[in-house]
CSV table of C-alpha atoms in Angstrom, one decimal:
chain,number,residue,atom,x,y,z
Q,1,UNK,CA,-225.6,-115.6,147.8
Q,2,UNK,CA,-228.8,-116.3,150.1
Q,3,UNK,CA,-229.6,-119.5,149.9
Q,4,UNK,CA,-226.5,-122.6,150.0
Q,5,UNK,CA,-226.6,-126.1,150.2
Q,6,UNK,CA,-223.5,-128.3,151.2
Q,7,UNK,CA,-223.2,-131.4,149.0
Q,8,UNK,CA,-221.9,-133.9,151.4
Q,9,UNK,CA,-221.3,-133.1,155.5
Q,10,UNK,CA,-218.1,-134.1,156.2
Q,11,UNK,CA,-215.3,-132.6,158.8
Q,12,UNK,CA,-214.3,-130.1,156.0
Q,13,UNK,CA,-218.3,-129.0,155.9
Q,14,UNK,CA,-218.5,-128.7,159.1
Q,15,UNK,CA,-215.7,-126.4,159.4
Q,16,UNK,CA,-216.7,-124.2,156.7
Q,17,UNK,CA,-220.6,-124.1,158.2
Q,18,UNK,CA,-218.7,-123.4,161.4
Q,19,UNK,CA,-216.4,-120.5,160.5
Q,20,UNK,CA,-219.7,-118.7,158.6
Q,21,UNK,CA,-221.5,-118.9,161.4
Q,22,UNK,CA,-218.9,-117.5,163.5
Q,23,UNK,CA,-217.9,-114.9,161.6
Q,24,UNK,CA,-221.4,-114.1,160.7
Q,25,UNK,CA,-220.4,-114.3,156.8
Q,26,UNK,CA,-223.9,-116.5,156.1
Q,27,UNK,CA,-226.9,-116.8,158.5
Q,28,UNK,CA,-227.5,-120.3,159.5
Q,29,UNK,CA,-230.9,-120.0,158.4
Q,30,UNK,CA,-229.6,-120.4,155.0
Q,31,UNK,CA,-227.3,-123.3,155.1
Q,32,UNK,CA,-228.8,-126.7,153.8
Q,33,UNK,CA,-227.4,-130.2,154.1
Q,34,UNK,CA,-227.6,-133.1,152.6
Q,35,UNK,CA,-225.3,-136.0,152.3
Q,36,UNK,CA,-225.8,-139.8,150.8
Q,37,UNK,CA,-226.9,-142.0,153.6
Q,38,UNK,CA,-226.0,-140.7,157.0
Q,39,UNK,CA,-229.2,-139.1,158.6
Q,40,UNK,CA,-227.4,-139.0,161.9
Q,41,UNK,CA,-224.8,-136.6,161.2
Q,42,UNK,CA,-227.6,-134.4,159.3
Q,43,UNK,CA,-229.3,-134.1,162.7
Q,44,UNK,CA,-225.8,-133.7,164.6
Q,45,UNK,CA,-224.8,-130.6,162.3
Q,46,UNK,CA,-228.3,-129.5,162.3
Q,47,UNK,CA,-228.5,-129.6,166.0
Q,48,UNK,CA,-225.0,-127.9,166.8
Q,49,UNK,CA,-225.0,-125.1,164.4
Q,50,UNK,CA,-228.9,-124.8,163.3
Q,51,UNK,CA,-228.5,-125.6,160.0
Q,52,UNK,CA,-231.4,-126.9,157.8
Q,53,UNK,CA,-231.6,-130.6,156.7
Q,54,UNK,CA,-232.3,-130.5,152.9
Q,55,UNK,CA,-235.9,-132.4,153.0
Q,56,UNK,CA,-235.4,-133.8,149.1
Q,57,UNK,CA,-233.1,-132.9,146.0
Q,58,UNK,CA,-236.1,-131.0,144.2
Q,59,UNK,CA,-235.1,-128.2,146.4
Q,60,UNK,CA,-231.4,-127.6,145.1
Q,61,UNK,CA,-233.3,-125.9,142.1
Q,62,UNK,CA,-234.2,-122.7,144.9
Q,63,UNK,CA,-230.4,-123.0,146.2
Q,64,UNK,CA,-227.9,-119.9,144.8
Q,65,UNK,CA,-224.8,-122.4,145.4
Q,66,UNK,CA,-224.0,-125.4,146.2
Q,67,UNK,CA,-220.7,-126.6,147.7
Q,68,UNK,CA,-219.3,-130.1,146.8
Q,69,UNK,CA,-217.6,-131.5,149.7
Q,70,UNK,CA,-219.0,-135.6,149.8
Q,71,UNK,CA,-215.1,-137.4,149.3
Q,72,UNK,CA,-213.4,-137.7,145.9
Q,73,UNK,CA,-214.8,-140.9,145.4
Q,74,UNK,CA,-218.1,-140.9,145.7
Q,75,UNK,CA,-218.3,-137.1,143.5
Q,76,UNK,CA,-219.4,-138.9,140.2
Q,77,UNK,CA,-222.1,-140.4,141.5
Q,78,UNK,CA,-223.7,-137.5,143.8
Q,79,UNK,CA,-223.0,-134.7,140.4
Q,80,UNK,CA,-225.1,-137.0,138.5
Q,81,UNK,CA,-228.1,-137.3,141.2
Q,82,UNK,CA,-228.0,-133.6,142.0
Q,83,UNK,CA,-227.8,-132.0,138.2
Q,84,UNK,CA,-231.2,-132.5,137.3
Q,85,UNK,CA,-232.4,-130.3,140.3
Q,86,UNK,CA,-229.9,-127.4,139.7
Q,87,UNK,CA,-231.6,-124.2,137.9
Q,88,UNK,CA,-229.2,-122.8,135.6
Q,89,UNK,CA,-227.8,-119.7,137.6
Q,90,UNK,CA,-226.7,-122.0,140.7
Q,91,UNK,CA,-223.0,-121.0,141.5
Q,92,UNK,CA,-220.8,-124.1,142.5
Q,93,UNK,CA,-218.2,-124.0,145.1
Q,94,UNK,CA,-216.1,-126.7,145.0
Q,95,UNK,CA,-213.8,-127.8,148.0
Q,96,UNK,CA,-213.0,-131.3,146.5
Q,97,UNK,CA,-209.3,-132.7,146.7
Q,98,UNK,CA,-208.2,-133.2,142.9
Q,99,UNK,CA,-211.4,-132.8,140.8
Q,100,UNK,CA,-211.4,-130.4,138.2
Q,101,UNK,CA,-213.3,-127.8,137.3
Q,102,UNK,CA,-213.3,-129.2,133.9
Q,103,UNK,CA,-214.8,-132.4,135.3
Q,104,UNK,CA,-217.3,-130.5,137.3
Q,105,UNK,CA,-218.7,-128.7,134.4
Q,106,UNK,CA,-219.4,-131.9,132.2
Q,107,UNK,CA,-221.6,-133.5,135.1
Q,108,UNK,CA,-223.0,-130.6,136.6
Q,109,UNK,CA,-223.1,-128.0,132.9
Q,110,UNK,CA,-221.9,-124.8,132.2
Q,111,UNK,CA,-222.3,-122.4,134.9
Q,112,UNK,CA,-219.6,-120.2,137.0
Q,113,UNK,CA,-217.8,-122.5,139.4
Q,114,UNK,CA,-215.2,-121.7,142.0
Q,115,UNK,CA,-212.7,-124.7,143.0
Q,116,UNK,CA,-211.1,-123.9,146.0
Q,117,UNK,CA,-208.8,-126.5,148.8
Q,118,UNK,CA,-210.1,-124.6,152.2
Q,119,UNK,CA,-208.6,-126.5,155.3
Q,120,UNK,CA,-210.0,-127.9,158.8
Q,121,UNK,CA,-208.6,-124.6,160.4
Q,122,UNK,CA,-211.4,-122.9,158.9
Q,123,UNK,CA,-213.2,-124.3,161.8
Q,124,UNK,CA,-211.5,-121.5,164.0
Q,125,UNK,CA,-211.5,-118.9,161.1
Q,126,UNK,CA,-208.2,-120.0,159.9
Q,127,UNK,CA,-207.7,-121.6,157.1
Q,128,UNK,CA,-205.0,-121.1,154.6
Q,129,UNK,CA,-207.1,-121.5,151.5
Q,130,UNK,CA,-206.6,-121.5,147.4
Q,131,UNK,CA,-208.9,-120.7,145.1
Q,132,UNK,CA,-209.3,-121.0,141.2
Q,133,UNK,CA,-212.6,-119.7,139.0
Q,134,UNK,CA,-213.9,-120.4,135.6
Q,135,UNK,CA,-214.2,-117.5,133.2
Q,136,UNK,CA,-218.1,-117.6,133.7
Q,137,UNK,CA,-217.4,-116.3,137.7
Q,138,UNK,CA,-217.8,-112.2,137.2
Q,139,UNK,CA,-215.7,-109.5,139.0
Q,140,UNK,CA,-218.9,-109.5,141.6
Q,141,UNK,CA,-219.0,-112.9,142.3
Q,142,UNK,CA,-215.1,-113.6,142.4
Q,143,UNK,CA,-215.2,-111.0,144.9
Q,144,UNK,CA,-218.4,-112.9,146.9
Q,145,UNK,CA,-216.1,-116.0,147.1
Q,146,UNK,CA,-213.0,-114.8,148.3
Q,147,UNK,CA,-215.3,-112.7,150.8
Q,148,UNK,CA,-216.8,-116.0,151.9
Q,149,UNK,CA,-212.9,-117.5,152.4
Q,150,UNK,CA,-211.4,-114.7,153.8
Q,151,UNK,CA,-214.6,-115.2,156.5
Q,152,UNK,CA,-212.9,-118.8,157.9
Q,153,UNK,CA,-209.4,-117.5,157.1
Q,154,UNK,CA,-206.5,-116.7,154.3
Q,155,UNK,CA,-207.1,-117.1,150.9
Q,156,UNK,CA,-205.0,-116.9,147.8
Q,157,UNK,CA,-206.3,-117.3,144.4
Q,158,UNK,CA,-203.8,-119.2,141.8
Q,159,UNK,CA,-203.9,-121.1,138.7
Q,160,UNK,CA,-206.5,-124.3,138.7
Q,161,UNK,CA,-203.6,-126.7,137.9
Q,162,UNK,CA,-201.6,-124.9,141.1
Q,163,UNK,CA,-204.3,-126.4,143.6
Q,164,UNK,CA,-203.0,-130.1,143.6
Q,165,UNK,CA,-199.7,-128.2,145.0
Q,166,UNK,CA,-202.2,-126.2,147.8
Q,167,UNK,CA,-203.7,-129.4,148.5
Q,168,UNK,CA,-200.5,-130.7,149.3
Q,169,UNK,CA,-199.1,-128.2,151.4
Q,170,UNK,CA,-202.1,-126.1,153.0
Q,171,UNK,CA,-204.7,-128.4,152.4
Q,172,UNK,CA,-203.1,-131.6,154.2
Q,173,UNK,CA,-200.7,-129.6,155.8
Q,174,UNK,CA,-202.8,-129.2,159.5
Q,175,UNK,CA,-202.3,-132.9,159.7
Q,176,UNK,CA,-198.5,-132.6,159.1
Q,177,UNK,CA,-198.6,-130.1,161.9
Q,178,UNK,CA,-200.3,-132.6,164.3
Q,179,UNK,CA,-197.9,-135.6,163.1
Q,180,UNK,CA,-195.2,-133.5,164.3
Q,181,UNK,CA,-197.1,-132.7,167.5
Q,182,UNK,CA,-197.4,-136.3,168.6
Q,183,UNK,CA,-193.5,-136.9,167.4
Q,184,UNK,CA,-192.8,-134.5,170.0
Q,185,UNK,CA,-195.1,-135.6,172.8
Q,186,UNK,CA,-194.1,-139.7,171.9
Q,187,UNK,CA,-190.6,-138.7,173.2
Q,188,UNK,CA,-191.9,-136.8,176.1
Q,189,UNK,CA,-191.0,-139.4,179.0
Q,190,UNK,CA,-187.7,-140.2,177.0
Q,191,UNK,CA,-186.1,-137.1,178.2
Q,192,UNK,CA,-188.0,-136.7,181.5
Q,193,UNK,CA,-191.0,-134.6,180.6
Q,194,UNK,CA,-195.2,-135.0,180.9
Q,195,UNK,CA,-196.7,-135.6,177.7
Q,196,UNK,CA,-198.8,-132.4,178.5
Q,197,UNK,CA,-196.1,-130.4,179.6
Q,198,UNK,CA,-194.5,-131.0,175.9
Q,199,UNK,CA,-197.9,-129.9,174.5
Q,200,UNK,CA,-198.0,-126.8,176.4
Q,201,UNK,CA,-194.3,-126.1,175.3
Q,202,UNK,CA,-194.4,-127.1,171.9
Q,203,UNK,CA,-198.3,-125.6,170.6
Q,204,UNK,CA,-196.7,-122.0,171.9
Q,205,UNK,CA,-193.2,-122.6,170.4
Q,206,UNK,CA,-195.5,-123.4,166.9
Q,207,UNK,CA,-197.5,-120.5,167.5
Q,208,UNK,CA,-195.0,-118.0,168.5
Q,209,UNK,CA,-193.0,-119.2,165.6
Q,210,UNK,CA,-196.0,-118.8,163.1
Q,211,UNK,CA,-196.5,-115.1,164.6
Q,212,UNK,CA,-193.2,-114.3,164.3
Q,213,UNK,CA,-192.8,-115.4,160.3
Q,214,UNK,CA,-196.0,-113.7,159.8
Q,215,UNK,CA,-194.4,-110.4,161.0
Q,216,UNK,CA,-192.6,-110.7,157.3
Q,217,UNK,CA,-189.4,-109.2,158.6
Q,218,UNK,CA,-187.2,-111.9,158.5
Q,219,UNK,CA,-186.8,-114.7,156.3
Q,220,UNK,CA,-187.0,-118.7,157.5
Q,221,UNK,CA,-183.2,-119.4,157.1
Q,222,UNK,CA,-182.3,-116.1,159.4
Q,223,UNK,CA,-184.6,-116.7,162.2
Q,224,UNK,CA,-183.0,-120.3,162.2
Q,225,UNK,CA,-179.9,-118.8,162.1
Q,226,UNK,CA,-180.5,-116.6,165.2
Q,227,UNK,CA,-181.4,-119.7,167.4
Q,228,UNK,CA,-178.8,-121.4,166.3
Q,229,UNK,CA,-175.6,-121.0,168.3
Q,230,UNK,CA,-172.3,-122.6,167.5
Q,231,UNK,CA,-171.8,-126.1,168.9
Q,232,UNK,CA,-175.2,-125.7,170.7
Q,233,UNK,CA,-178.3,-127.8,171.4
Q,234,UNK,CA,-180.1,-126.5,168.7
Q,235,UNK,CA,-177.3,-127.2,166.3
Q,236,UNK,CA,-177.2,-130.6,167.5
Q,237,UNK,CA,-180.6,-131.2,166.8
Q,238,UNK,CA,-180.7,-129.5,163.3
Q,239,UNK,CA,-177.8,-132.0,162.8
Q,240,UNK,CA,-180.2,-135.2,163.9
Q,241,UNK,CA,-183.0,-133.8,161.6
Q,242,UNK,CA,-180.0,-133.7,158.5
Q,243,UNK,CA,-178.5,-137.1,159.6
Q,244,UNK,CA,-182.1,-138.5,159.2
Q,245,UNK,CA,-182.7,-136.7,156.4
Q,246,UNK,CA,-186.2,-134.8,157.0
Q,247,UNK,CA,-185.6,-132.2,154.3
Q,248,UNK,CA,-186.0,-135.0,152.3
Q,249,UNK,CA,-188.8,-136.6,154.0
Q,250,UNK,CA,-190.9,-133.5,153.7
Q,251,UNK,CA,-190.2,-133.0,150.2
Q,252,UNK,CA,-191.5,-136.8,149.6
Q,253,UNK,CA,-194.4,-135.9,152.0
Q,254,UNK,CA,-195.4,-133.0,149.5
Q,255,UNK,CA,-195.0,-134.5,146.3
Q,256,UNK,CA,-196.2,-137.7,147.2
Q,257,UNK,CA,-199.8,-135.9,148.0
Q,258,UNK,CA,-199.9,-133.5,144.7
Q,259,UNK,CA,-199.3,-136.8,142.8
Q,260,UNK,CA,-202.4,-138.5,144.7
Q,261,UNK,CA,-204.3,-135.0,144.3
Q,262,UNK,CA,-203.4,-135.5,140.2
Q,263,UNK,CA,-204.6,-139.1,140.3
Q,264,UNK,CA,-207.7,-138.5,141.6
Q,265,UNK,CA,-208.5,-136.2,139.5
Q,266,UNK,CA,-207.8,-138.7,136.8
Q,267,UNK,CA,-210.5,-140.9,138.7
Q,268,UNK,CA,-213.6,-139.3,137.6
């Protein structure tokens, strides 16, 4: 795909037009933008990364994609502005929380369209993305689309109703990362510690911990385990988190955005 213009400019465009760009995966050359009102961030993502402003909507109908990322809400109103201007081989990448590829396909017609819940890691070329296609997406261009993915990241492809459950868990999940990030740092000067010496501590302990589950030796449970020595700190903590009941939390935490991720796709 040569020619791609992103529906909307939001912090997940910009992470996706920055991971391309990075990973040389799509000249800049051949990145449009356009968004509803906000000509200011245009020229900000058009100055930063060299990106071309889409002058006026005639021109969607010389794009070979377009990717939807405005917000959920205002996605009705932006298909129905842009579908006149689409030719009828114009691939559509969609990286919208909770609208369907059904949905998509009565606004925008019948044409191959790839839903996929990217997240703002892709920003750094790593993203832990899903990805679903309509039958109408060929063996070559299924192939294009996870190439463009695996350019800002990890990508698995699963079953379209399976992405409310991505959403919840990789999509939103760098923001459950940070949450726990701050919880850490907030209770930095209780026990005698600078807030960025906590940082420093905890973004290696999540890292190392990430590297060492990606090694695929060992499962979760066991590495816990192995830290865990009887009537030690660690088990005193693991105790707090059970007292308090954070299993539970997080399993709220999940379900409680797939259910939102359902409900907006019951919006449109």
């Amino acid at each position: 795909m040569e020619r791609i213009a992103f529906i909307g400019a939001g912090s997940m465009a910009e992470a996706i037009i920055k991971g391309w760009i990075d990973k040389n995966c799509i000249a800049n050359e051949h990145l449009f933008i356009t968004n509803k009102s906000d000509q200011d961030r245009l020229e900000t993502l058009q100055q930063a990364y060299g990106v071309q402003i889409l002058p006026n909507k005639s021109m969607l109908h010389d794009m070979d994609c377009i990717v939807l990322a405005m917000k959920p809400k205002d996605a009705k109103e932006a298909m129905i502005a842009i579908a006149p201007f689409l030719n009828k081989k114009t691939v559509v990448f969609s990286v919208l929380a909770g609208i369907s590829i059904a949905t998509i396909r009565s606004f925008l017609g019948n044409r191959p369209i790839a839903r996929t819940m990217p997240n703002t890691s892709a920003t750094i070329g790593m993203s832990a993305s899903g990805v679903a296609f309509n039958e109408l997406v060929d063996e070559q261009l299924r192939t294009t689309c996870l190439t463009m993915l695996q350019a800002i990241g990890t990508v698995v492809e699963v079953e379209e109703d399976q992405l409310h459950a991505v959403t919840a868990f990789s999509g939103s999940g760098p923001a459950y990362i940070y949450y726990l990030l701050e919880a850490f740092e907030n209770v930095a000067a209780e026990v005698g510690l600078q807030q960025d010496v906590v940082r420093t501590l905890m973004v290696q302990t999540l890292a190392g911990s990430a590297a060492m589950l990606q090694t695929g030796n060992e499962e979760p449970a066991t590495l816990r385990r192995k830290v865990t020595s009887p009537g030690g700190t660690t088990e005193a903590g693991l105790r707090a988190l059970e007292q308090h009941e954070v299993t539970a939390a997080i399993a709220a935490c999940v379900k409680s955005a797939e259910a939102r991720s359902r409900e907006l796709a019951q919006g449109i």
